[in-house]
mmCIF file of C-alpha atoms (C1' of nucleotides) in Angstrom:
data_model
loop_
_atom_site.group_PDB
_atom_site.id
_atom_site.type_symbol
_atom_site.label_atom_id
_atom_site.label_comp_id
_atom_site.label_asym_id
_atom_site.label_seq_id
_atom_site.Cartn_x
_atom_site.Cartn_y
_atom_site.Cartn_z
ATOM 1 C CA UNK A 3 12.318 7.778 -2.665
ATOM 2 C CA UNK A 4 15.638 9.764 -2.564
ATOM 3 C CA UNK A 5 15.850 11.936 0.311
ATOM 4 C CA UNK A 6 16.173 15.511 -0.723
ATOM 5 C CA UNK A 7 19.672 17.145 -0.136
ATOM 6 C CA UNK A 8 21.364 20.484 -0.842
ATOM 7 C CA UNK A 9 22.900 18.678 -3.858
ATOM 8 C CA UNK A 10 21.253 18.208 -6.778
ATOM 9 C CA UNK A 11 20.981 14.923 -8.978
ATOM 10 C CA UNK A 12 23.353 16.005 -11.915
ATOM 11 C CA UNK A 13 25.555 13.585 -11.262
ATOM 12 C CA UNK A 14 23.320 10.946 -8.931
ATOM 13 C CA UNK A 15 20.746 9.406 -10.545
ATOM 14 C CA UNK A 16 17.113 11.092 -10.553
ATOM 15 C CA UNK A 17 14.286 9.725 -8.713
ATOM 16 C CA UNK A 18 12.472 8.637 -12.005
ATOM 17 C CA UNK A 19 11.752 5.451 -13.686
ATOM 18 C CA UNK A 20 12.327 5.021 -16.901
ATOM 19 C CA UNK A 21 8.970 5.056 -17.614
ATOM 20 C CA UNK A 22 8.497 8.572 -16.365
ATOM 21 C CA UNK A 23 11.646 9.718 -18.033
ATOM 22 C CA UNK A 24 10.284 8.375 -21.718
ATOM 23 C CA UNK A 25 7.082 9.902 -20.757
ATOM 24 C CA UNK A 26 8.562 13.494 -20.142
ATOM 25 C CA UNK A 27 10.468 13.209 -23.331
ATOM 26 C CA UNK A 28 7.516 12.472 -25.207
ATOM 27 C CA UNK A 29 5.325 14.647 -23.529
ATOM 28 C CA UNK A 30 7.519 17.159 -23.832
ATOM 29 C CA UNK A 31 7.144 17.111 -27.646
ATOM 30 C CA UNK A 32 4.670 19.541 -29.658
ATOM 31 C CA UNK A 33 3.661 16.235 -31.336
ATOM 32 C CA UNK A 34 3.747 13.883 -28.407
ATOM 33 C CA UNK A 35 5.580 11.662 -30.234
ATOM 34 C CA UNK A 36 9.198 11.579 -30.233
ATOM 35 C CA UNK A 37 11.633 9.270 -32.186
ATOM 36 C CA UNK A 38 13.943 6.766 -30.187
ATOM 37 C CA UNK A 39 16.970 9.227 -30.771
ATOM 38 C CA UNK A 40 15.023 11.754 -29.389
ATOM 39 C CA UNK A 41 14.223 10.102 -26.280
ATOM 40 C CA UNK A 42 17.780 9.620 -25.332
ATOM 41 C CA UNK A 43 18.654 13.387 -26.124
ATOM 42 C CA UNK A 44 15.938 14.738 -24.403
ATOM 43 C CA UNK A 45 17.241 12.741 -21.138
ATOM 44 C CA UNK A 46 20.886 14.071 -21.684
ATOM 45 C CA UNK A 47 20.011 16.864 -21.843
ATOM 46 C CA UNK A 48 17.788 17.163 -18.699
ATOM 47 C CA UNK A 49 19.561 14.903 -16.444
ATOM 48 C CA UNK A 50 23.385 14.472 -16.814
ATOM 49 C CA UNK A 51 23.456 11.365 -15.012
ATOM 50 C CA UNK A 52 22.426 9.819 -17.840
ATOM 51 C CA UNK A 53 25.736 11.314 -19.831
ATOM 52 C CA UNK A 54 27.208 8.238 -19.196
ATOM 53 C CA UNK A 55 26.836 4.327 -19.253
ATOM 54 C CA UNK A 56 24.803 5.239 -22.242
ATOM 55 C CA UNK A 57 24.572 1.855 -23.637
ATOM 56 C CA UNK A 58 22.843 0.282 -20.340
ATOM 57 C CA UNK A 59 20.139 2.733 -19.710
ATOM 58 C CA UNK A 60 19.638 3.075 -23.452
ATOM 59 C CA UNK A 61 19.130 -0.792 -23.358
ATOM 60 C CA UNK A 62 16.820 -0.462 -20.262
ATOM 61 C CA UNK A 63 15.038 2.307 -22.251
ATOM 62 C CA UNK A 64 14.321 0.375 -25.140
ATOM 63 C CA UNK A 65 13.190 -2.397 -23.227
ATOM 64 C CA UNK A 66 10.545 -0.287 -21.375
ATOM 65 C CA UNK A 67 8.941 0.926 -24.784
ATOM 66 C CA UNK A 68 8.805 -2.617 -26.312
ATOM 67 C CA UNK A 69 7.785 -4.111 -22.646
ATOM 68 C CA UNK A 70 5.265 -1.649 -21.623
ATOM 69 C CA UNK A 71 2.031 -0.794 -23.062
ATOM 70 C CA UNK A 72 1.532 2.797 -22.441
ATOM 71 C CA UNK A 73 4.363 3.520 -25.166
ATOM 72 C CA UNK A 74 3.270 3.334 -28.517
ATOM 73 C CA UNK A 75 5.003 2.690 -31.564
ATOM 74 C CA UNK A 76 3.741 4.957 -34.435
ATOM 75 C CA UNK A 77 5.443 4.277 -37.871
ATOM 76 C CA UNK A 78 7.277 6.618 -40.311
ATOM 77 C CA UNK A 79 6.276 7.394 -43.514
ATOM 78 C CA UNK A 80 8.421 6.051 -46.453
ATOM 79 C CA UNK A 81 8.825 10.185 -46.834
ATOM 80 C CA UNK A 82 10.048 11.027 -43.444
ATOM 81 C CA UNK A 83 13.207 9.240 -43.428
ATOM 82 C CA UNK A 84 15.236 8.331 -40.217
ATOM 83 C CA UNK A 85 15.596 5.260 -38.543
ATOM 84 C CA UNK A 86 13.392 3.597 -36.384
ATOM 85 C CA UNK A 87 9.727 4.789 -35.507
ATOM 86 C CA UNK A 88 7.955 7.699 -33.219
ATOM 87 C CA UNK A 89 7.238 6.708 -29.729
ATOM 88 C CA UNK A 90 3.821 8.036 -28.566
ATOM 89 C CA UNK A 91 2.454 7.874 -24.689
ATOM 90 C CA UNK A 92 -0.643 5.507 -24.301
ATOM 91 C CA UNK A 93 -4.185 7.737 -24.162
ATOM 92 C CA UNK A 94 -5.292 5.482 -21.573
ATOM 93 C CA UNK A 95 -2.159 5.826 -18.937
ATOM 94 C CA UNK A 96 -2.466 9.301 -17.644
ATOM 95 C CA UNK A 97 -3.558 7.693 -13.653
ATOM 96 C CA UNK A 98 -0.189 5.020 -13.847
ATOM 97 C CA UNK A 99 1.510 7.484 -11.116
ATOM 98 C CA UNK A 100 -1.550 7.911 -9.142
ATOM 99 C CA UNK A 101 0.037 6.852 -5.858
ATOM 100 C CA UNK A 102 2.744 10.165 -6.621
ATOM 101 C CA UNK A 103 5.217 8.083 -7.509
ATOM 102 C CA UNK A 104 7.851 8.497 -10.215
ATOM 103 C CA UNK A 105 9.506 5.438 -9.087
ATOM 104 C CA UNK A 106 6.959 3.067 -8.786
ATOM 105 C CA UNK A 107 3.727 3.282 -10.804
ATOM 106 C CA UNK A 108 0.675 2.106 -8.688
ATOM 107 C CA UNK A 109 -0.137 -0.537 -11.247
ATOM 108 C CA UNK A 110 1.443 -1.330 -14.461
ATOM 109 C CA UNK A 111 -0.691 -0.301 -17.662
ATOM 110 C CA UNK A 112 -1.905 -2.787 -19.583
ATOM 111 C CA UNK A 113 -3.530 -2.939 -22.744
ATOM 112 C CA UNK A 114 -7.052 -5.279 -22.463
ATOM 113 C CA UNK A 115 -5.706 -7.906 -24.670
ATOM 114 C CA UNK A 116 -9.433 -7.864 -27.115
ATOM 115 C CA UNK A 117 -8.664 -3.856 -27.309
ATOM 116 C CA UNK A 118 -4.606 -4.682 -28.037
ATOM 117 C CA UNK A 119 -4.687 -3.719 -31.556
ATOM 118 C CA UNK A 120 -7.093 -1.240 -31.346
ATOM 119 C CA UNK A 121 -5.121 0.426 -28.565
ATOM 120 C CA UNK A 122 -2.301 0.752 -31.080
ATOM 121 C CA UNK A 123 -4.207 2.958 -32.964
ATOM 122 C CA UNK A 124 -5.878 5.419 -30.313
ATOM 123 C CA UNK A 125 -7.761 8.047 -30.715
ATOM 124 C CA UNK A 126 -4.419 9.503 -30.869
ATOM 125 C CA UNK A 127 -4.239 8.550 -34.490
ATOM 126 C CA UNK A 128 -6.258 11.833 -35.083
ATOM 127 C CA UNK A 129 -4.416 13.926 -33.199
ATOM 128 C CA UNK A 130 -0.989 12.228 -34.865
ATOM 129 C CA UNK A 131 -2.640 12.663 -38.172
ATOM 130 C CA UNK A 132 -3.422 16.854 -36.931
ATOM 131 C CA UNK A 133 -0.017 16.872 -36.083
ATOM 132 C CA UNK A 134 1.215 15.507 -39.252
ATOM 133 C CA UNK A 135 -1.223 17.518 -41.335
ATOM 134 C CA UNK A 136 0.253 20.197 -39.547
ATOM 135 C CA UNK A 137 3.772 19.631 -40.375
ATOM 136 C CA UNK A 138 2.911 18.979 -43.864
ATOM 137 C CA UNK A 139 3.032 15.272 -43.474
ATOM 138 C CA UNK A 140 0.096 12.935 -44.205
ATOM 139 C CA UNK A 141 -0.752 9.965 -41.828
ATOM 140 C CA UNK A 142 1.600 7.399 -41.371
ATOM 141 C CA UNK A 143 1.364 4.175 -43.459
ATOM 142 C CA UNK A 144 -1.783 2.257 -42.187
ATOM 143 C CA UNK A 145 -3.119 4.289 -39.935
ATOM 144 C CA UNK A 146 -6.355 5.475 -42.654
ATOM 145 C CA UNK A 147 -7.394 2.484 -41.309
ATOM 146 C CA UNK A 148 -7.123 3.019 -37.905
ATOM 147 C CA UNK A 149 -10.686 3.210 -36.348
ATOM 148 C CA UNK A 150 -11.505 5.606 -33.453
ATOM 149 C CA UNK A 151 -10.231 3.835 -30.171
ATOM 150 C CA UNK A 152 -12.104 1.432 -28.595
ATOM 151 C CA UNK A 153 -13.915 2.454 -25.516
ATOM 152 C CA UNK A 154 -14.119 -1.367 -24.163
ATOM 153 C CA UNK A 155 -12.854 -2.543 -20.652
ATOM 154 C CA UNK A 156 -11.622 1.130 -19.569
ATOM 155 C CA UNK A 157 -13.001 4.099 -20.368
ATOM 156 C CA UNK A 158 -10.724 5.969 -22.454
ATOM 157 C CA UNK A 159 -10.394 9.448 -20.683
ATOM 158 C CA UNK A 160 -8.672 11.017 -23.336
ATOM 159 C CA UNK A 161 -5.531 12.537 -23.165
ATOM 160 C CA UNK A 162 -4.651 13.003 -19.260
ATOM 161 C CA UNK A 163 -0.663 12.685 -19.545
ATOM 162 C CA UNK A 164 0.600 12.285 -15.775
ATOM 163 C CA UNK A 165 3.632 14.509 -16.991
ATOM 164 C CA UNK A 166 2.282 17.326 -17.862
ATOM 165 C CA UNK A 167 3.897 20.197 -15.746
ATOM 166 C CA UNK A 168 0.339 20.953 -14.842
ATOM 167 C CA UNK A 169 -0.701 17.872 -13.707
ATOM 168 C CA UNK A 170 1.917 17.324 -11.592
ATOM 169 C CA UNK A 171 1.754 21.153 -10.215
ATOM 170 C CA UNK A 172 -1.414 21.279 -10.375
ATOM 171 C CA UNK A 173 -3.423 19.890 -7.594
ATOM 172 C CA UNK A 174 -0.953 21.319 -5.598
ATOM 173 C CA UNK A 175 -1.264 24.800 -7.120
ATOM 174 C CA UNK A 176 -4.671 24.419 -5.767
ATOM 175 C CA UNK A 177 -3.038 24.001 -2.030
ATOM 176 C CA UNK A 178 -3.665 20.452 -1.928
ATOM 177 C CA UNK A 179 -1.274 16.980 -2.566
ATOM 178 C CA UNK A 180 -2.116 13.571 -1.538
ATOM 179 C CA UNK A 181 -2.832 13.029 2.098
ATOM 180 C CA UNK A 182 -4.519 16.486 2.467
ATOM 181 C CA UNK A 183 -1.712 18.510 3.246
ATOM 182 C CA UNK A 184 -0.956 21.571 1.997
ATOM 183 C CA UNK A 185 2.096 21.061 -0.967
ATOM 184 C CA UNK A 186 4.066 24.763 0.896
ATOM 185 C CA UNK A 187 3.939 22.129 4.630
ATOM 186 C CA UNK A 188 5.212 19.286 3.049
ATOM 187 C CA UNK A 189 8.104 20.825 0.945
ATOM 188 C CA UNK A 190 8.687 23.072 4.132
ATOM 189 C CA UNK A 191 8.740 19.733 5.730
ATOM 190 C CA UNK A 192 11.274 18.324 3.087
ATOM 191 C CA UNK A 193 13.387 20.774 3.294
ATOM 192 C CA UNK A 194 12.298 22.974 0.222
ATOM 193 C CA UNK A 195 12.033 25.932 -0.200
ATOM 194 C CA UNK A 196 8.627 27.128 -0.190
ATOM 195 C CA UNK A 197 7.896 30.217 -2.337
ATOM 196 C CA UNK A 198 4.586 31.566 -3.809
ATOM 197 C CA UNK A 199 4.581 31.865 -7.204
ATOM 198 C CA UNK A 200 4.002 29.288 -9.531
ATOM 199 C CA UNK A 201 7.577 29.672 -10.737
ATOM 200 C CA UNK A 202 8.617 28.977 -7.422
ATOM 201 C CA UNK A 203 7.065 25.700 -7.341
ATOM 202 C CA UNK A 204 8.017 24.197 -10.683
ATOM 203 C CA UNK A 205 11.350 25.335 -10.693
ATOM 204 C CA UNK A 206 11.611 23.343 -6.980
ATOM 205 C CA UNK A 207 9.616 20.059 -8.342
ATOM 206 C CA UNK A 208 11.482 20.038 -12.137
ATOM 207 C CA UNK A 209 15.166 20.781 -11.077
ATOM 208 C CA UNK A 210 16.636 18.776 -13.718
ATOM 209 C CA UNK A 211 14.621 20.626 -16.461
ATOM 210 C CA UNK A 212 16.243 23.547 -15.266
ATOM 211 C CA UNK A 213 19.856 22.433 -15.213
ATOM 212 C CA UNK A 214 19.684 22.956 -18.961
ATOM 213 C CA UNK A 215 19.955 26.528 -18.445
ATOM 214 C CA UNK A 216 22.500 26.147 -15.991
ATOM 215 C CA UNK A 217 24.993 24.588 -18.040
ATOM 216 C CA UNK A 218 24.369 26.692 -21.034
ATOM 217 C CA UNK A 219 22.803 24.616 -23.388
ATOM 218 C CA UNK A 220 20.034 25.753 -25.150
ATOM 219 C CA UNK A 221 16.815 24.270 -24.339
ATOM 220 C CA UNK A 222 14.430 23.069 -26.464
ATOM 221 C CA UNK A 223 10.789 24.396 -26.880
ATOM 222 C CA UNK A 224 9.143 22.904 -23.764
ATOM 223 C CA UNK A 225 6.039 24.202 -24.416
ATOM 224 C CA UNK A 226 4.330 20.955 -23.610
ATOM 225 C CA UNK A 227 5.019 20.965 -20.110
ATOM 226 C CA UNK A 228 1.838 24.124 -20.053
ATOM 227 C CA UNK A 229 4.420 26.276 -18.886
ATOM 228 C CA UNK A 230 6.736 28.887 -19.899
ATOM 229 C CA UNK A 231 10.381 27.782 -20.169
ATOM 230 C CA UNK A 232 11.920 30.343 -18.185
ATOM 231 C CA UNK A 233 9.563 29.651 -15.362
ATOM 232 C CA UNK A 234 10.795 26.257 -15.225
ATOM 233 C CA UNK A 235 14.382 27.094 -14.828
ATOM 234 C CA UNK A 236 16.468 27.402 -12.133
ATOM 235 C CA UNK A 237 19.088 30.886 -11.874
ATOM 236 C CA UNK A 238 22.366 29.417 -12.436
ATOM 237 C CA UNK A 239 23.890 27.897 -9.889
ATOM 238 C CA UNK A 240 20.422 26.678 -7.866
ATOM 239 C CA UNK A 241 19.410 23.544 -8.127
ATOM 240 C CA UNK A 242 17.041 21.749 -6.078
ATOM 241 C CA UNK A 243 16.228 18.217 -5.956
ATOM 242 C CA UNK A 244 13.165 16.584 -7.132
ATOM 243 C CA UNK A 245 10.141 16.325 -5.275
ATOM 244 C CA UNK A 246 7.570 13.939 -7.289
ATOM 245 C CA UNK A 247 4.440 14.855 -6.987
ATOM 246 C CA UNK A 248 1.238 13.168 -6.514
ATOM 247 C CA UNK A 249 -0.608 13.049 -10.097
ATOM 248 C CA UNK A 250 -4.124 12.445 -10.329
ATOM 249 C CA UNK A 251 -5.999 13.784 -13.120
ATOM 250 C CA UNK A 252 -9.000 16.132 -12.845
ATOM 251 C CA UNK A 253 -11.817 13.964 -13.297
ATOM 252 C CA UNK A 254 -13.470 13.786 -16.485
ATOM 253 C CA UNK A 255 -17.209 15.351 -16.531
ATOM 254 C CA UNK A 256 -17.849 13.084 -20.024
ATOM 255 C CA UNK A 257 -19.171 9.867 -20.395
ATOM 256 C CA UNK A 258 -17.352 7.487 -23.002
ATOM 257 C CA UNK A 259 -19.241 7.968 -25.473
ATOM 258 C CA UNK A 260 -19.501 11.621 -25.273
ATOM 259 C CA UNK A 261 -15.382 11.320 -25.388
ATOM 260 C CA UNK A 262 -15.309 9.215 -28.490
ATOM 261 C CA UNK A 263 -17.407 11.523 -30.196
ATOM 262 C CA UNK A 264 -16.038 14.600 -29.494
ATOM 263 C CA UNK A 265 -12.323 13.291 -29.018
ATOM 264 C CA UNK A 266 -11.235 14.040 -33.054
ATOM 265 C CA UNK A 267 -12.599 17.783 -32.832
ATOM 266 C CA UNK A 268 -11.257 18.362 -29.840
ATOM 267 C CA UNK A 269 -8.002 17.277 -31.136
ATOM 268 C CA UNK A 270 -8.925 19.579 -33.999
ATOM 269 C CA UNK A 271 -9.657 22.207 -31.512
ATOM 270 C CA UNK A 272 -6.542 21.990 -29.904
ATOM 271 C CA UNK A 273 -4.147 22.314 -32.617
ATOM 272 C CA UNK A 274 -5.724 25.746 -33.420
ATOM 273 C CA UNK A 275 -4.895 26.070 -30.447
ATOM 274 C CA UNK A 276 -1.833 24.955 -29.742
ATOM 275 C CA UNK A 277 -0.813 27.208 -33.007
ATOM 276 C CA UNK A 278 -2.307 29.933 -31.674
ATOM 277 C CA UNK A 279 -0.390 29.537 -28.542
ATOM 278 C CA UNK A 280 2.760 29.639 -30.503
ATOM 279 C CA UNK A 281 5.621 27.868 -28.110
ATOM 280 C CA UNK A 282 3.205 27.297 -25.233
ATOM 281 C CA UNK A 283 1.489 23.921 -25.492
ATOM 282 C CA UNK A 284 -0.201 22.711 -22.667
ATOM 283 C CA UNK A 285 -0.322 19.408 -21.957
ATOM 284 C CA UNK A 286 -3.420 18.716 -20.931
ATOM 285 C CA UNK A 287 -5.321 20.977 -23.218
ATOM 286 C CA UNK A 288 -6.900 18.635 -24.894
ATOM 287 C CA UNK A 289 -8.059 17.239 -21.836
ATOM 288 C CA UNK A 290 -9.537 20.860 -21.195
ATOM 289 C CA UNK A 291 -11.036 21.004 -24.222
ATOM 290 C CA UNK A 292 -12.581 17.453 -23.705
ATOM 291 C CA UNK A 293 -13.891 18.945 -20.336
ATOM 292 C CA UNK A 294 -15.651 21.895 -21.806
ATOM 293 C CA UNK A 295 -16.586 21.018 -24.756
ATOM 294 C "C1'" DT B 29 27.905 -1.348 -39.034
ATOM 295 C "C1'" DA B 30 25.298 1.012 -35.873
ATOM 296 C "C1'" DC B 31 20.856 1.683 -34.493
ATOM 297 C "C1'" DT B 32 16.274 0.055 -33.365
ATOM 298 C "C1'" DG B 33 13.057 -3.093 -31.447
ATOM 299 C "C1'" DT B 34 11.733 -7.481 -29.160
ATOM 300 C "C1'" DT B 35 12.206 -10.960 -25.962
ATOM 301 C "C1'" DT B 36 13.978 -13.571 -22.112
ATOM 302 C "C1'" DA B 37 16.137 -13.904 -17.750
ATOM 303 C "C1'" DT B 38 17.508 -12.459 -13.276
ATOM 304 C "C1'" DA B 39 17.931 -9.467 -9.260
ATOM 305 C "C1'" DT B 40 16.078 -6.092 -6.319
ATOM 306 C "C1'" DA B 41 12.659 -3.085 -4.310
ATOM 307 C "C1'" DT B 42 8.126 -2.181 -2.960
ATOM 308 C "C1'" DC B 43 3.325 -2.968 -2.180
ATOM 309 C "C1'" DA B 44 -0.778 -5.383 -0.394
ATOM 310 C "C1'" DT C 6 5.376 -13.213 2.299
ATOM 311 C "C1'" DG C 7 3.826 -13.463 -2.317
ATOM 312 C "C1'" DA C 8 2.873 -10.543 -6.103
ATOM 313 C "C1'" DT C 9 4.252 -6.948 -8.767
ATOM 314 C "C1'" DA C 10 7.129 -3.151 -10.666
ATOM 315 C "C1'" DT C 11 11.516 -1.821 -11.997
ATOM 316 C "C1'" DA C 12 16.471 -2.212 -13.401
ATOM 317 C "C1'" DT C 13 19.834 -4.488 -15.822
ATOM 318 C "C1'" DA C 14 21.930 -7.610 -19.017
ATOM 319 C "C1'" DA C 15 21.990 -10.148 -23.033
ATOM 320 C "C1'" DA C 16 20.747 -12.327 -27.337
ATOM 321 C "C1'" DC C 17 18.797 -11.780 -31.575
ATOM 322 C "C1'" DA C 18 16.515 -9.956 -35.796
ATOM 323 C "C1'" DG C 19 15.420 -6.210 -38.821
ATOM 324 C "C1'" DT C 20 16.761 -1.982 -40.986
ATOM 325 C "C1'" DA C 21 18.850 2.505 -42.627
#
DNA sequence: TACTGTTTATATATCA
DNA sequence: TGATATATAAACAGTA
């Protein structure tokens, strides 16, 4: 893990797989899906180290959304023209990071190889098919067929994305990181500063989202990260390293089955929602809704 | 033709 | 120390 410095990582390279970076970017979306193109953008944008050598990471990139299973591929329409397909996090690989981690996940995800097919059409395909109805799209070719997911080997605990500004802020909102200490002693202990409002925190663990408003580019909605842009960005001119943060979602209080049969609904539910809400998505409301519905 | 997606191979780092 | 995760490169096929 790179060492925190005065320095930020605009020009070194942040302390994120790949993995984490395609997560954020798709995370990051009001959909949750996010074309190839978009992908790349979304990490230019955020972290100029990634201005350059653009073929190699891009290569690397694609290699880690073929190669891993907790990307998944949803198709275009014949109506929504562009090339290539939408790239969609796996419902399944919100606890990857557990160990706090953005370098190295604490096991790879894997799809159970009897659920494989099934786990390329989630439950997700509701919430794509929300989204879509949403936009004014209809479903995707093929996925009318898709069944709800398949509960087998793991139980599916719904959508519990690991990058979610909240999840990563927010057992340590609470006082508490991995190791039972308090987040304020070990970023004192790092070297951060250590503020009290939530602001404060963010802006210090999500730097590079900030530097977007440091070099005057205009930043995309990132509503999806359950927090307010401006309270992820940095004033001009500070910037902080990263500091990843133990993830671990909030344990689910439903059973399986309970999740399969209220997952659609709740996807439902969150839309109105999430329209409601306007440019503030949270990223693990769906997960609350799961919770307490 | 450039982009997208898949696959294979190799090297390195990290974990158990 | 072996297993595993990640990074990188490269080849290749399909497609807009």
């Amino acid at each position: 893990m790179p060492r925190p410095g005065k320095n930020s990582y605009s020009d070194q390279k942040p302390p994120y797989s790949y993995i984490s970076l395609t997560a954020m970017a798709i995370q990051s979306s009001a959909e949750k899906m996010l074309p190839l193109s978009d992908i790349y953008k979304f990490i230019m944008d955020r972290f100029p180290y990634y201005r350059e050598n653009t073929q190699r990471w891009q290569n690397s990139l694609r290699h880690n959304l073929s190669f891993n299973d907790c990307f998944i591929k949803i198709p275009r329409r014949p109506d929504q023209p562009g090339k290539g397909s939408f790239w969609a996090l796996h419902p399944d690989c919100g606890d990857m990071f557990e160990n706090g981690s953005f370098l190295r996940r604490r096991k790879r995800f894997k799809v159970h190889r009897a659920d494989h097919l099934a786990s390329k059409s989630p439950p997700l395909i509701h919430y794509y098919q929300h989204q879509q109805a949403k936009l004014g799209l209809s479903p995707p070719e093929g996925m009318g067929r898709f069944q709800p997911y398949s509960l087998n080997g793991s139980p599916s605990s719904g959508f519990k994305h690991p990058f979610a500004i909240e999840n990563i802020i927010g057992r340590d909102y609470k006082g508490v990181v991995a190791g039972g200490l308090p987040l304020a002693s070990v970023m004192h202990h790092l070297g951060y500063p250590v503020s009290g409002p939530l602001g404060g925190v963010v802006s210090s663990v999500w730097p590079h989202v900030g530097m977007v408003d440091a070099m005057g580019a205009v930043p995309p909605d990132y509503g999806a990260f359950g927090v307010p842009v401006k309270a992820m960005c940095h004033p001009p001119g500070q910037s902080m390293p990263a500091v990843p943060v133990p993830i671990k979602p909030a344990p689910l209080t439903l059973n399986p089955p309970q999740i399969c049969a209220t997952v659609s609904a709740a996807a439902a539910s969150l839309l109105d929602q999430t329209a409601a809400a306007s440019s503030v998505v949270k990223g693990s409301s769906l997960h609350s809704v799961l919770v307490h519905s």
